[in-house]
Structure formats: C-alpha cells, structure tokens
Coordinates of C-alpha atoms in Angstrom, one line a residue:
Chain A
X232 CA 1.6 -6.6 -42.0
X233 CA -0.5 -7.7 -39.1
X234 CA -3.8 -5.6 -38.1
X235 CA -3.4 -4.3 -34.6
X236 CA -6.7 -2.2 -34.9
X237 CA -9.8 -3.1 -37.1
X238 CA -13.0 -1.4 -36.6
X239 CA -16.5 -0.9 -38.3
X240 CA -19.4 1.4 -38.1
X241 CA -18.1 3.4 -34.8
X242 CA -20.7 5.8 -34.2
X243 CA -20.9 8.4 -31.9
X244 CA -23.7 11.3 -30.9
X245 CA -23.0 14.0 -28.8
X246 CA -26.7 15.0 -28.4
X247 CA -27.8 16.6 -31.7
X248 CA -24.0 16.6 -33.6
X249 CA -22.7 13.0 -34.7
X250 CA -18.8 13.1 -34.1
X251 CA -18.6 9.8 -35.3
X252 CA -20.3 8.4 -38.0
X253 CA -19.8 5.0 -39.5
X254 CA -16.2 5.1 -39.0
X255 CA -14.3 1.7 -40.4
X256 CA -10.2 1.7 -40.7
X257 CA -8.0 -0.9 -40.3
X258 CA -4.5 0.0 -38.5
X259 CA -1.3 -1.9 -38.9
X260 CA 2.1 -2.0 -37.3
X261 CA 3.6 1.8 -38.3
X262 CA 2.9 5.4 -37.5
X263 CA -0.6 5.8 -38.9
X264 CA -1.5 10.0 -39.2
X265 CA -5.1 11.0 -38.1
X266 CA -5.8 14.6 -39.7
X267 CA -8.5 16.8 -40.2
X268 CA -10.0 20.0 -39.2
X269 CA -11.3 21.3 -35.7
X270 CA -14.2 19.1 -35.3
X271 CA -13.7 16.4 -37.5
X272 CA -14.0 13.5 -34.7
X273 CA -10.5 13.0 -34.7
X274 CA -10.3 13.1 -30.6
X275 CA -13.4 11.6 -30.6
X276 CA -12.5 8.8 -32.5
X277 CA -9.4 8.6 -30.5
X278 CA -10.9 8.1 -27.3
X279 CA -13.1 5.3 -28.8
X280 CA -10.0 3.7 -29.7
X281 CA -8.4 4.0 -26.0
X282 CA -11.5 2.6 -24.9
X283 CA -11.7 6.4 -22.6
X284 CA -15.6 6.2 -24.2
X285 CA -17.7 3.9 -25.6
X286 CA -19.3 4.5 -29.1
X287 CA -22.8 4.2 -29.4
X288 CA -22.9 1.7 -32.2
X289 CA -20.1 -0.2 -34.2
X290 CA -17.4 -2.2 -32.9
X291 CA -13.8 -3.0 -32.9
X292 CA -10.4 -4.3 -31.9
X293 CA -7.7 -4.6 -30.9
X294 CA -4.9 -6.8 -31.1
X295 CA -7.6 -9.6 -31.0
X296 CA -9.4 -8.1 -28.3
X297 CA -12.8 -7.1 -27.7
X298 CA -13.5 -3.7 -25.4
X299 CA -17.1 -4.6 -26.0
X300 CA -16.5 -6.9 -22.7
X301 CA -14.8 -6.5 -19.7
X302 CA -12.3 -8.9 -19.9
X303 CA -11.6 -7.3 -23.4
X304 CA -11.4 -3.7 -22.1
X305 CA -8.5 -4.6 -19.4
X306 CA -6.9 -6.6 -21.9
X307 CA -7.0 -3.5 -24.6
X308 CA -5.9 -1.0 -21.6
X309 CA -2.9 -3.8 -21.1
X310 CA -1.6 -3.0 -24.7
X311 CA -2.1 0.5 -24.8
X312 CA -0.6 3.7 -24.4
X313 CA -2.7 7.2 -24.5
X314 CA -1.6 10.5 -24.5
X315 CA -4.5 12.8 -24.4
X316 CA -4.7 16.2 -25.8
X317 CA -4.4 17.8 -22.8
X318 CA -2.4 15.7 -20.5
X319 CA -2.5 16.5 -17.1
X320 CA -0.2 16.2 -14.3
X321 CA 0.2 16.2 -10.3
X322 CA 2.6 19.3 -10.5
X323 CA 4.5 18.9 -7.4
X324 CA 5.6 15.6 -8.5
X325 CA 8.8 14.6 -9.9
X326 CA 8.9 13.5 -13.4
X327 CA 10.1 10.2 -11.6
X328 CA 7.2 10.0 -9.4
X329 CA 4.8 11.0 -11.7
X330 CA 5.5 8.3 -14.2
X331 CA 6.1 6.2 -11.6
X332 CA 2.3 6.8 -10.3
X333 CA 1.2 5.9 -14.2
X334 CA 3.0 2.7 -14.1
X335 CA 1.3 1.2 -11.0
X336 CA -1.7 2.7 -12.4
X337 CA -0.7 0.5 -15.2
X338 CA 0.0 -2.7 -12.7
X339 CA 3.8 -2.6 -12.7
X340 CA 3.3 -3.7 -8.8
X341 CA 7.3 -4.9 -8.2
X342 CA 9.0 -1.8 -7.0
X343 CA 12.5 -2.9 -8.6
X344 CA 11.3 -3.9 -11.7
X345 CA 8.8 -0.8 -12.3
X346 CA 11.9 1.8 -11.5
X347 CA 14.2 -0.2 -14.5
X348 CA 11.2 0.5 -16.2
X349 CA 10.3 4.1 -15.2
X350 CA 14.2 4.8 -16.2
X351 CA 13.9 3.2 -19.4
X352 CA 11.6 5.4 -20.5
X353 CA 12.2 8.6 -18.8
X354 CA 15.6 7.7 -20.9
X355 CA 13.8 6.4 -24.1
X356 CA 12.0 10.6 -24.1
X357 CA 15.4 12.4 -22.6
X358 CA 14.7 13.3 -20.0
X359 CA 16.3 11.4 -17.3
X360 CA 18.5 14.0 -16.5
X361 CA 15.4 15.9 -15.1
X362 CA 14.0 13.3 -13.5
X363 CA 14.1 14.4 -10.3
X364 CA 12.8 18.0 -11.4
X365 CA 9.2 18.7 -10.3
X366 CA 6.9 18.9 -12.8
X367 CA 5.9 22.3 -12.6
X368 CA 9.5 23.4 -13.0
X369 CA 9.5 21.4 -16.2
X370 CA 9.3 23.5 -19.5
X371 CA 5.9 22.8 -21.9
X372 CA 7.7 20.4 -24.5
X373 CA 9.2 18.4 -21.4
X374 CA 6.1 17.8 -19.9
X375 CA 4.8 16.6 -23.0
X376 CA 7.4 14.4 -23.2
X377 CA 6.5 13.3 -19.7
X378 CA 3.1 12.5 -20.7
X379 CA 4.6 10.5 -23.4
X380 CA 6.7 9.1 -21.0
X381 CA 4.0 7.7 -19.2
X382 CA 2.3 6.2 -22.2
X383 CA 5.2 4.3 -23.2
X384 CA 5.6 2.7 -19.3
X385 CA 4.6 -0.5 -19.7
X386 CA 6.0 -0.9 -23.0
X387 CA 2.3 -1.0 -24.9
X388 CA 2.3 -2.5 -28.3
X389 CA -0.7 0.1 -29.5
X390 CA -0.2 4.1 -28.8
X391 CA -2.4 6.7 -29.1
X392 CA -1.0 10.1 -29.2
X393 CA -3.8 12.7 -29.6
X394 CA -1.7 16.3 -31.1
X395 CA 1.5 15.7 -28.8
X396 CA 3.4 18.1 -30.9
X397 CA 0.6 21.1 -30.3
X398 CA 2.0 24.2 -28.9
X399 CA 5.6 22.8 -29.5
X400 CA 8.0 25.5 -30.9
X401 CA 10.0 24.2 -34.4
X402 CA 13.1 22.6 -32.2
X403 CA 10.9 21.0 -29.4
X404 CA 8.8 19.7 -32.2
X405 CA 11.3 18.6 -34.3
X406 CA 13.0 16.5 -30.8
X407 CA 9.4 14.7 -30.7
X408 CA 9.0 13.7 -34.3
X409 CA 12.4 12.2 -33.7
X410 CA 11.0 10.6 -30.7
X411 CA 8.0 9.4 -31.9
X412 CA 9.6 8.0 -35.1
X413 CA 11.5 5.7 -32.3
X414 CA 8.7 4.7 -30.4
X415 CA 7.0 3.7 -33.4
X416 CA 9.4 1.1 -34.2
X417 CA 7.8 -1.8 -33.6
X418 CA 4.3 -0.4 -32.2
X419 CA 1.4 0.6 -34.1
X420 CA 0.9 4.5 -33.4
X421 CA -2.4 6.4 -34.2
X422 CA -1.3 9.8 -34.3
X423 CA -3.4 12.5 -34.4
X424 CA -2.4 15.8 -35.7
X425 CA -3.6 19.0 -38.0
X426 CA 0.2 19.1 -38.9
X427 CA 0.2 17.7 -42.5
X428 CA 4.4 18.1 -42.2
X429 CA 4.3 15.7 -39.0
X430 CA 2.8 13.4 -41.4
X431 CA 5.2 13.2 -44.1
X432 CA 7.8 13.0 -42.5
X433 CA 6.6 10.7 -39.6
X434 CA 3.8 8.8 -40.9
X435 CA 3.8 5.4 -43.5
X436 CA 0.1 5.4 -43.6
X437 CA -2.6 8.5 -43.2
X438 CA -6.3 9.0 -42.4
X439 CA -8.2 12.1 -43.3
X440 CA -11.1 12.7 -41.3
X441 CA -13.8 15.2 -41.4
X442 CA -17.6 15.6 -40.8
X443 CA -17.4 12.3 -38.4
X444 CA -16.5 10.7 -41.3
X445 CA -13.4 9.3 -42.8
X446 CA -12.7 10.8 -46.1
X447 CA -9.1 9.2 -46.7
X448 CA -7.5 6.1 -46.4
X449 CA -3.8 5.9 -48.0
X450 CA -0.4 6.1 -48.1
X451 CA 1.3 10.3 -47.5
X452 CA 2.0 9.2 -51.2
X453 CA -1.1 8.5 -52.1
X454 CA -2.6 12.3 -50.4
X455 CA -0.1 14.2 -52.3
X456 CA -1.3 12.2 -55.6
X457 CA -4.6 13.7 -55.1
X458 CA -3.0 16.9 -55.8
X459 CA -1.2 15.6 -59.2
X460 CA -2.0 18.1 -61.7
X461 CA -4.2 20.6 -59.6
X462 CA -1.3 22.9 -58.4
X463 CA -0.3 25.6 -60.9
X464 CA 1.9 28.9 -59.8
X465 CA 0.8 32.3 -60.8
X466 CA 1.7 36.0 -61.1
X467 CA -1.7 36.9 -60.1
X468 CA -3.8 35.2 -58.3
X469 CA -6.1 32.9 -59.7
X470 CA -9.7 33.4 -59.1
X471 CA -10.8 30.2 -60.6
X472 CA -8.4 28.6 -57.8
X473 CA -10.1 27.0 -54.6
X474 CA -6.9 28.5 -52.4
X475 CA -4.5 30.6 -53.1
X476 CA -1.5 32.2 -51.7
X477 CA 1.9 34.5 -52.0
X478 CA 4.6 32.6 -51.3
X479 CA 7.7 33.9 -50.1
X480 CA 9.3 34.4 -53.6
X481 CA 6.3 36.6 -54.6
X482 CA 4.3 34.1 -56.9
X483 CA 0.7 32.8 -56.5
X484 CA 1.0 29.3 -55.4
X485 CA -2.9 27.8 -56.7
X486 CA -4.8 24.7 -55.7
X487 CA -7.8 23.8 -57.6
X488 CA -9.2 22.9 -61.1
X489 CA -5.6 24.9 -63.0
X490 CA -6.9 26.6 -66.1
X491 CA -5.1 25.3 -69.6
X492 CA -1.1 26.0 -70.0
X493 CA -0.8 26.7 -66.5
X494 CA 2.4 26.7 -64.7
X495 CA 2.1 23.3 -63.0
X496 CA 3.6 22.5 -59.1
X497 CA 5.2 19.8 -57.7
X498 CA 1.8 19.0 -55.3
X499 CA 2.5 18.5 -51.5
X500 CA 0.6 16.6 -48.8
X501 CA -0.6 19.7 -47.8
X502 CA -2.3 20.2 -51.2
X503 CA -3.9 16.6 -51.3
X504 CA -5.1 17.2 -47.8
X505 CA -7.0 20.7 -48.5
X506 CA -8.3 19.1 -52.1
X507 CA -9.7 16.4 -50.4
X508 CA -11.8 18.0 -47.8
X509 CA -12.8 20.0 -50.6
X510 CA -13.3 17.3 -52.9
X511 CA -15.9 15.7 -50.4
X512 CA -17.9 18.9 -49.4
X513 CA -16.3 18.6 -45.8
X514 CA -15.2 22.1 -45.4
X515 CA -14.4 24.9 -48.5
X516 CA -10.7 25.8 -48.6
X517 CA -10.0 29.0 -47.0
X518 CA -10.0 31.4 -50.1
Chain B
X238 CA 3.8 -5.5 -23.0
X239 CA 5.8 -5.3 -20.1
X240 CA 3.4 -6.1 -16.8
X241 CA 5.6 -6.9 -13.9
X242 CA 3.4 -8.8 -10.7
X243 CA 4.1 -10.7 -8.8
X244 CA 1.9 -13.8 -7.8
X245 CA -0.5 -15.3 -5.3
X246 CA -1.7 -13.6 -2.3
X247 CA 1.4 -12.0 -1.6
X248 CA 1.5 -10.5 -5.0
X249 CA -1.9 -9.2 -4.5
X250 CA -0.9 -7.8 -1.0
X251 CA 2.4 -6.3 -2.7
X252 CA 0.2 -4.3 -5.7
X253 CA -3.0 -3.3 -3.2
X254 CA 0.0 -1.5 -0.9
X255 CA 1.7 -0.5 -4.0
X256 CA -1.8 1.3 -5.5
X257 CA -2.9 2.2 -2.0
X258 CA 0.3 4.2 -1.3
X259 CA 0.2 6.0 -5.3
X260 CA -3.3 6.9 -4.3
X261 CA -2.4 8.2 -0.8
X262 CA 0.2 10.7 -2.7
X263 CA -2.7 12.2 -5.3
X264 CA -4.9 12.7 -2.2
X265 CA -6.4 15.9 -2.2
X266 CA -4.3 17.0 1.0
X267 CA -4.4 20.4 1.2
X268 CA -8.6 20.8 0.7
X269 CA -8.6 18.2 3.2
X270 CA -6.6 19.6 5.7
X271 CA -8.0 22.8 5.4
X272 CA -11.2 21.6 5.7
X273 CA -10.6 19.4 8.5
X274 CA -8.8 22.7 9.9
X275 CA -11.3 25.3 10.0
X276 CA -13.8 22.7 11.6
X277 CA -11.2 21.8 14.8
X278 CA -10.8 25.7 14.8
X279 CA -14.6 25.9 15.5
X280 CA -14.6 23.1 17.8
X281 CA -11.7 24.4 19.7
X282 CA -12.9 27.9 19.8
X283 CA -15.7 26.6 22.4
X284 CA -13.1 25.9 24.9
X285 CA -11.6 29.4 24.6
X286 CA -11.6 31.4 28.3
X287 CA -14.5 33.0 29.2
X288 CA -16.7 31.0 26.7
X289 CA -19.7 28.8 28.4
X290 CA -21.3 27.6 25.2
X291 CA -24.7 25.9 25.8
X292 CA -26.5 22.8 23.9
X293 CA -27.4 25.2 21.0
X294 CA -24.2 26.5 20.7
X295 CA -22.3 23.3 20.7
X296 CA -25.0 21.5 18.2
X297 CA -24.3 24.4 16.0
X298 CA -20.9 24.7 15.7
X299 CA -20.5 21.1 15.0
X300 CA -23.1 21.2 12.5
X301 CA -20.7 23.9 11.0
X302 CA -17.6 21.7 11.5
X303 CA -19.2 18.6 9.5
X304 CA -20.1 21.1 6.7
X305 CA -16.6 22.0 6.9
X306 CA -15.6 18.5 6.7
X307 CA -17.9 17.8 3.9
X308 CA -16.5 20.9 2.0
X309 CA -12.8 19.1 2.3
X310 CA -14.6 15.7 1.3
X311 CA -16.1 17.5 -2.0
X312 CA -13.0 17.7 -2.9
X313 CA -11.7 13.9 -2.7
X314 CA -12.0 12.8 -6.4
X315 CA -10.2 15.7 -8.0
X316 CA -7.4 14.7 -9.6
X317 CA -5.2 16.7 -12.3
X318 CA -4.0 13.8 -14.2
X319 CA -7.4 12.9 -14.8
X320 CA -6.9 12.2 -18.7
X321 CA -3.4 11.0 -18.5
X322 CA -4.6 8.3 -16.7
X323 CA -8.3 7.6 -18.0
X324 CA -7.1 4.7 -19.5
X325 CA -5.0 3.1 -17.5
X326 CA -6.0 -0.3 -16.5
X327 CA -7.0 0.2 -12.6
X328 CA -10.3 1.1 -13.2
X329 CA -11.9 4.7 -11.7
X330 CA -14.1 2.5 -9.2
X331 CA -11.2 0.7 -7.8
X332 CA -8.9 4.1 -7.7
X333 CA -12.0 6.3 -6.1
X334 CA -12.9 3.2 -3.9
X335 CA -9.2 3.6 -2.2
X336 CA -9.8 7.1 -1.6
X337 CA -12.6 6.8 0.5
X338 CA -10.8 3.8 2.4
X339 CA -8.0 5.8 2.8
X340 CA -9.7 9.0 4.1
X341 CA -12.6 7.5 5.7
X342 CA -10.1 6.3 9.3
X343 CA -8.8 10.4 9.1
X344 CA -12.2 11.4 8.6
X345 CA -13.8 9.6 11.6
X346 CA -10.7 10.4 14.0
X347 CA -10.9 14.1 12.7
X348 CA -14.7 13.9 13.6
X349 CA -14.3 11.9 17.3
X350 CA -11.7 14.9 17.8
X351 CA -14.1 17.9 16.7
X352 CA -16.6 16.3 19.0
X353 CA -14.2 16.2 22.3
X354 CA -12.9 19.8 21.5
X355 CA -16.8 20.7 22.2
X356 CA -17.3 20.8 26.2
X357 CA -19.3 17.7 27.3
X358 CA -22.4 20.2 28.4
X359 CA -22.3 21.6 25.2
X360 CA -22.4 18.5 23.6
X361 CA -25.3 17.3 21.9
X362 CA -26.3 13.8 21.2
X363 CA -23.2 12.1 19.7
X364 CA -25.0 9.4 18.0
X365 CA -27.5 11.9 16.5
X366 CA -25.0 14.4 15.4
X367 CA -22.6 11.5 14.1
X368 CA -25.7 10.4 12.0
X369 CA -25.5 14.4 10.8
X370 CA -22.2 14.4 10.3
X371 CA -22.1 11.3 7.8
X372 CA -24.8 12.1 6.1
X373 CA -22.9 15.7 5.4
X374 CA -20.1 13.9 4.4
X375 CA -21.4 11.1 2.5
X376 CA -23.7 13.6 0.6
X377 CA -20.3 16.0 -0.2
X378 CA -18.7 12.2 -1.6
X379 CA -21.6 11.9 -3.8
X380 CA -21.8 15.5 -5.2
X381 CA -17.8 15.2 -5.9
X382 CA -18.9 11.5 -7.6
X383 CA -21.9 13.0 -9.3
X384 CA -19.4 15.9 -10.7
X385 CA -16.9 13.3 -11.8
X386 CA -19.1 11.3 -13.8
X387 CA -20.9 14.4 -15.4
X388 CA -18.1 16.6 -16.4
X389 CA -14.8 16.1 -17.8
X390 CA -12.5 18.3 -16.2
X391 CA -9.6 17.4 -13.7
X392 CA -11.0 19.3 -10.8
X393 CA -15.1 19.0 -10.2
X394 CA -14.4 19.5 -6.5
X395 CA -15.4 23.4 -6.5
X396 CA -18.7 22.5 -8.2
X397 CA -19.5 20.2 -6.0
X398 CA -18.8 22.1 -2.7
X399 CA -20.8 24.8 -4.3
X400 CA -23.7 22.3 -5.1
X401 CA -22.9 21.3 -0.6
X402 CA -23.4 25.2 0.0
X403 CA -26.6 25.7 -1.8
X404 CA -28.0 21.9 -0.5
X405 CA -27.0 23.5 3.2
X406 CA -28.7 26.9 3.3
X407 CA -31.7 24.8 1.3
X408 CA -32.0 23.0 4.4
X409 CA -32.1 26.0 6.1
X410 CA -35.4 27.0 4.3
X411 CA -37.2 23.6 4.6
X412 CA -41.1 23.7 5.7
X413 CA -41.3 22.5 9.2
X414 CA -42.6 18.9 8.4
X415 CA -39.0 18.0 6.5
X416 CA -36.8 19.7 9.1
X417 CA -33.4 18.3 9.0
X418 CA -32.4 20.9 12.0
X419 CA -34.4 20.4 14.8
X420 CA -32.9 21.5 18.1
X421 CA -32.3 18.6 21.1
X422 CA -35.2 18.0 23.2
X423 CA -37.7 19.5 20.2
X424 CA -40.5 16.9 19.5
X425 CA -38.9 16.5 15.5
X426 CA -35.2 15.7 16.9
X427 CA -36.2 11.8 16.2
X428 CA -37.8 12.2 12.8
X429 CA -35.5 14.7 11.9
X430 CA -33.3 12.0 12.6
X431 CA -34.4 9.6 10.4
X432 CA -34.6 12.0 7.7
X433 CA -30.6 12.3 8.3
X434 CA -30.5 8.6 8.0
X435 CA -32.5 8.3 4.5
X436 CA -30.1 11.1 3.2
X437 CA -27.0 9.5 4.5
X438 CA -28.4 6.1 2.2
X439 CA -29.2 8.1 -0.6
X440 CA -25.9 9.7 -0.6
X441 CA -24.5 6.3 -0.9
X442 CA -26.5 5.0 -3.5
X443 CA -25.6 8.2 -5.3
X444 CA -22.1 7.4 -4.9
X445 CA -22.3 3.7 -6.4
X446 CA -24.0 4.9 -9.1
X447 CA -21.6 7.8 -10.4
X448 CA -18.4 5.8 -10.0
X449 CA -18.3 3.0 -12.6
X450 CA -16.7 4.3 -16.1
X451 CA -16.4 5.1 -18.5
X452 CA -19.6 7.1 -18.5
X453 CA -22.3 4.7 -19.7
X454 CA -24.4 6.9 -22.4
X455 CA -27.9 6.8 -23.1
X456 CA -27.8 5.2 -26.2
X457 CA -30.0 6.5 -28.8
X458 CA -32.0 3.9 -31.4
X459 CA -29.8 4.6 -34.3
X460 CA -31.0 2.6 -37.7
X461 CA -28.6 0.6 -39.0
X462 CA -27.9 1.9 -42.4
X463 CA -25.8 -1.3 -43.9
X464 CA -26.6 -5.1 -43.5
X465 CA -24.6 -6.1 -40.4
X466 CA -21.2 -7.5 -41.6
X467 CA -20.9 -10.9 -40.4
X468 CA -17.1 -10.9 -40.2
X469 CA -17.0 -8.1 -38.1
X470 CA -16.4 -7.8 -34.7
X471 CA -19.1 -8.2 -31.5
X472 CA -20.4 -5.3 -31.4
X473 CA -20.2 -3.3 -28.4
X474 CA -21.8 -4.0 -25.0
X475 CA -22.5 -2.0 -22.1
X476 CA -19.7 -0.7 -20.2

C-alpha cells in the first residue's frame, strides 16, 4: 500500500509538558485509529498532522509534500480534510451555506461546479434533506455530520477526524461509523478516538498513544493479541489482576498476569489497549 | 482532490468575489451595527431641540462615538467556525485582510456620518479627531488581532474590547506630558496629536504582526537525542 503520511521525531512543548515527543508513524491508504487517554497528544498530534500547528522539531509528509515550506503547506491543505474536536459553526447558516462557505474556503471558486459538489457531500453524510435547515435547528449528531461534511468538500485524499463520534448516542454513532467506513474508501483517515469499539469495527490499522509518545503500532489484531493469555474470568475478584470488573452475568472479568489454572477469556481490543498502557508505565489501569 | 477554478485574470476576479462575498456573510454584523449604532445615537443626540452643544461637547461625544466604533471593530475577527476552518487553504492573513477591506468603506462612511450629525460649531477639528478616531479604531483591530493570535477560542472579540476599555480610561489617567486628550485651542492639542499619530502606526504594526498563522512558537533548543535520519524528510521551517 502507498504511504500517504510519514513522519519522524514530531516534537512538541507546551511550556513545561511535552505533548509530543519523538513521534514517528507511517500512515497508509485505510482507516488508521489514534487512541489513548486524556492527554496523550492525540489532538496534538493531530493538528501537527493538519498542519493547524507546527511542531517544534521533527518533520513530515504528506502525500509527497513538505508543510515545512509554504508551497508544501497549501499543497498539504489541498489534500486534506480536518474535522476538529470541537467543530464550530456560523449557526444562522444553512447546512447548504455553511459547507458552501468551507468549500470556497477550500478554493472551489466556480459557483456551479462547487454546489454539484456541496450536494454531493451533504448527500454522501445524509443529510441533504436538511440542507436548507439552519444550523442551529440541526440536532448534535447532524451537525457533526455537517462538520464532516465540510471536510469531505473538496474531495481530500487525507482526512483527519479528531473524536467525531464523541457525545454521539449508540444510533447516531453507529450512522457515523457507517459513514466514515464509506469515506474511507479510497482515503487515508487518521481517526482519533478513546472508543476502542470504533476501532474494531472501523479501523485496519491502530496507533496507541500515551505520554506524547507512541506506544503501539499494529493491526486491531495485533492489540487484542497483546491480551492473549492475560484475561481469565473469576468468581471473586482477583486481587493479583491489574483491572477487574463484574460483568453483567455476575463473574469477574480479569486483565493482568492470570494466576495458574485460571479460567482463560477470549481477549478483546479493549484488553490489549488497557495492557499496553500498562505494559509501558503510561498510565496504571483503573483498579 | 477536487479544486474547481477557473483561470487567468478572470478566474482570479471570479474566486476574490467569490471569497470576498463568503467573508461578507461571517462578518461580525450585529457587534458592528450596534457599535456603529450607539455612536450615531450620540452624534445625533447633539442635534436634539433645545440642545446647543459647544466645542467640548461635540469633541467629547465623538471621542465617545469612535470608542464605540472601536468596540464594534474589536469584534471583526471573531469567527465561530474558527477550527472547522483552520486548515483550510485561504490562509487567516488573506481571510482577516478581506475583513478589514470590507469594513474599512462602512467604517469611514459610518465615521464622515457621526461627524455631520455633530453641529458644525460643535465640531472640532475634523482632521485631528479623524486622526483620533483611526487610531481608536486601528488600536481596537489590533487588540481583536492580538487576541486571535494568542488564544484559541472562536470569539476573542470580548477580550479585546475589554483590553479597548481599560486602554481608554488609562488614557484618561495619563501624566500631563503624554496627554492623548487635550482640549482644542490647549497648547498640547498638536503634540497630543502626534501622539495619536504614533499610536495609530503602532496599532498597525501590531496588526501585521498578529495575523500570519499558524502561530509561530518560540522554539525551544531541544537536543537531538538520535543521529539525524538521512532519509527522512526536511525538517520543518518557519511558518
């Protein structure tokens, strides 16, 4: 597969805390999953990425180009689509308008051509029926999808989606991963999330981050294996486990170092994800 | 990626109107027009009946009405889809550039208004108090600028007409030999003047150099911790 993204060393200081430090990945075509915990350096990292702030060492690319330069910044913005964390909006506009706004932003200059285009994609997120809806009159998961709307105007060949399925109830969610699943056909999506189910069942590649640092580079498959043999159910709970928990059938579920004859799980990506922060010292599962 | 322009000097003409009228819709329009509002009101309230408002009177109340205007202008850069479109590729500079451009013909008919309303005996000097007046509002641009470039949220415009008040009633409090509000006819009027005329090209300066992006950061003298990986890519330059 072709490498959209390749970057080395991106480092970042916020005065005294490094939210970035060192950071190398390569991206290729595919949903890629960013997770981590609350101040890991996932935004951080991607707003290097979107080229929204510059890193104060390290470098890196995309598509071929160089946001080092100023030639290569405009020609990274030309391929790229960023839905920030909290995407904002001109309320009183029409979903219509709004995206509209975005894709002149985006130098889609012929009227005509930039309406096909702002249809397309209000249709490509569902929501051309509301199009003409102001945006303040538009419930929280369609406004995301607005925001994502106005990402994919332009049709940009990188996206970078930071949480867009936060503060989503289960059935708004579950309409986005089914989005995003489309838009990633054919794109390279960085998708930032602290929902390990978004990644397995959205993601063919996954990045665990933590400390600044990136503690996991792999396949979903590859997370869960980390959890191969550590995940043992119990009456009781285990208090030589690193996390435990009652699940809903009344049993201990365990993560951790299982003591010997124990009643071995079926790991999930959840359990390689909580292992491996705790494997590296980045943050003690919640006991 | 789809980009749809069109070429030549026509196609430039065709996405400058295009941008120019997307920016005139995201215009802060209603700090604006209240702003430019309450300082015609204040103007227009000289010419009520029974009011015969002298020099001081008329100097005052449109040194009132440009700090109104320069509370509206404080206001210019907000914009609530400030992170949807940070990375859009019409830089910030270009974007906050049209919105001066567009307001800057409202602002200066708004202004020649506010100083007709005012009766001509109660006018002051209009050069001089033009030379206030843009100096106000220049300073207000560069606050709102200042704001932008130093915090992240959508809508710095409140700080900075805060930072306007506090600057205005500092004036207010200034030792003698930097008075900014010298009465006509008092022997400081000129220098006070130039003084006007300093701040109005600070206030630009300030401008220029709070609307480039993305925010340049000090960079601190990290130590490389790995031999430099000659396959990797430039590193990164100043932006």
């Amino acid at each position: 597969m072709t490498v959209t993204v390749s970057a080395s060393g991106l480092t970042l200081r916020y005065g005294g805390t490094v939210a970035l430090d060192d950071v190398a990945l390569r991206l290729e075509e595919g949903i890629t999953g960013l997770l981590g915990p609350n101040g890991a350096g996932k935004t951080t990292l991607l707003r290097v990425l979107a080229t929204a702030v510059p890193a104060d060492r390290g470098a890196f690319t995309v598509l071929g180009h160089d946001p080092g330069t100023a030639a290569g910044r405009l020609a990274v913005r030309r391929t790229l689509g960023y839905l920030p964390q909290n995407p904002g909006f001109h309320p009183d506009f029409t979903a219509f308008a709004f995206v509209d706004y975005v894709a002149i932003l985006k130098e889609l200059t012929d009227r005509a051509a930039r309406h096909r285009e702002v249809r397309r994609v209000l249709a490509e997120v569902d929501l051309a029926d509301v199009r003409g809806r102001r945006i303040k009159r538009l419930s929280g998961g369609m406004r995301q999808r607005v925001a994502l709307a106005a990402a994919l105007v332009g049709d940009p060949r990188f996206l970078v989606l930071d949480e867009p399925t936060a503060g989503l109830d289960p059935e708004q969610r579950m309409r986005f991963r089914e989005l995003i699943t489309r838009t990633g056909e054919g794109r390279t999506v960085l998708l930032s999330t602290h929902q390990t189910e978004d990644v397995a069942m959205l993601c063919h590649r996954v990045i665990v981050m933590a400390g600044g640092h990136v503690r996991f580079e792999g396949t979903p498959a590859e997370l869960t294996a980390r959890a191969a043999g550590r995940v043992w159910s119990s009456a009781e709970r285990d208090p030589g486990a690193r996390a435990g928990w009652r699940t809903g059938a009344g049993a201990f579920r365990n993560v951790g170092d299982p003591p010997e004859g124990a009643d071995l799980l079926e790991p999930t990506l959840e359990d390689g994800y909580l292992l491996t922060l705790d494997d590296t010292g980045a943050q003690a599962v919640t006991r | 990626m789809l980009r749809v322009t069109v070429g030549g000097d026509a196609g430039r003409g065709a996405a400058l109107r295009a941008l120019a009228g997307a920016v005139w819709r995201v215009l802060p329009w209603r700090a604006l027009a209240a702003a430019g509002g309450a300082g015609a009101a204040m103007a227009a309230g000289t010419r009520l009946p029974g009011q015969q408002p002298d020099a001081l009177i008329g100097l005052l109340v449109l040194r009132l009405a440009a700090l109104a205007g320069g509370l509206g202008l404080a206001f210019l850069f907000d914009d609530p889809a400030r992170h949807t479109t940070e990375t859009v590729p019409v830089r910030r500079p270009v974007r906050a550039g049209l919105r001066l451009a567009l307001v800057a013909p409202l602002a200066a008919g708004w202004w020649a208004a506010v100083l007709f309303l005012v009766p001509a005996a109660a006018r002051p000097p209009a050069g001089a108090v033009t030379l206030e007046a843009a100096a106000i509002g220049a300073g207000a641009v560069a606050l709102a600028a200042a704001s932008v470039r130093l915090r992240s949220e959508p809508g710095p415009g409140a700080g900075a007409a805060l930072a306007l008040l506090a600057l205005a009633v500092a004036a207010l409090l200034l030792p003698s030999r930097w008075d900014l509000l010298a009465p006509p006819g008092d022997p400081d009027w000129g220098q006070a003047h130039r003084r006007w005329a300093a701040l109005l090209c600070w206030a630009a300066v300030l401008c220029a150099a709070c609307l480039p992006q993305p925010l340049r950061r000090r960079r601190p003298a990290l130590r490389t911790r790995r031999p430099p990986d000659p396959d990797a890519p430039a590193p990164l330059h100043g932006t």
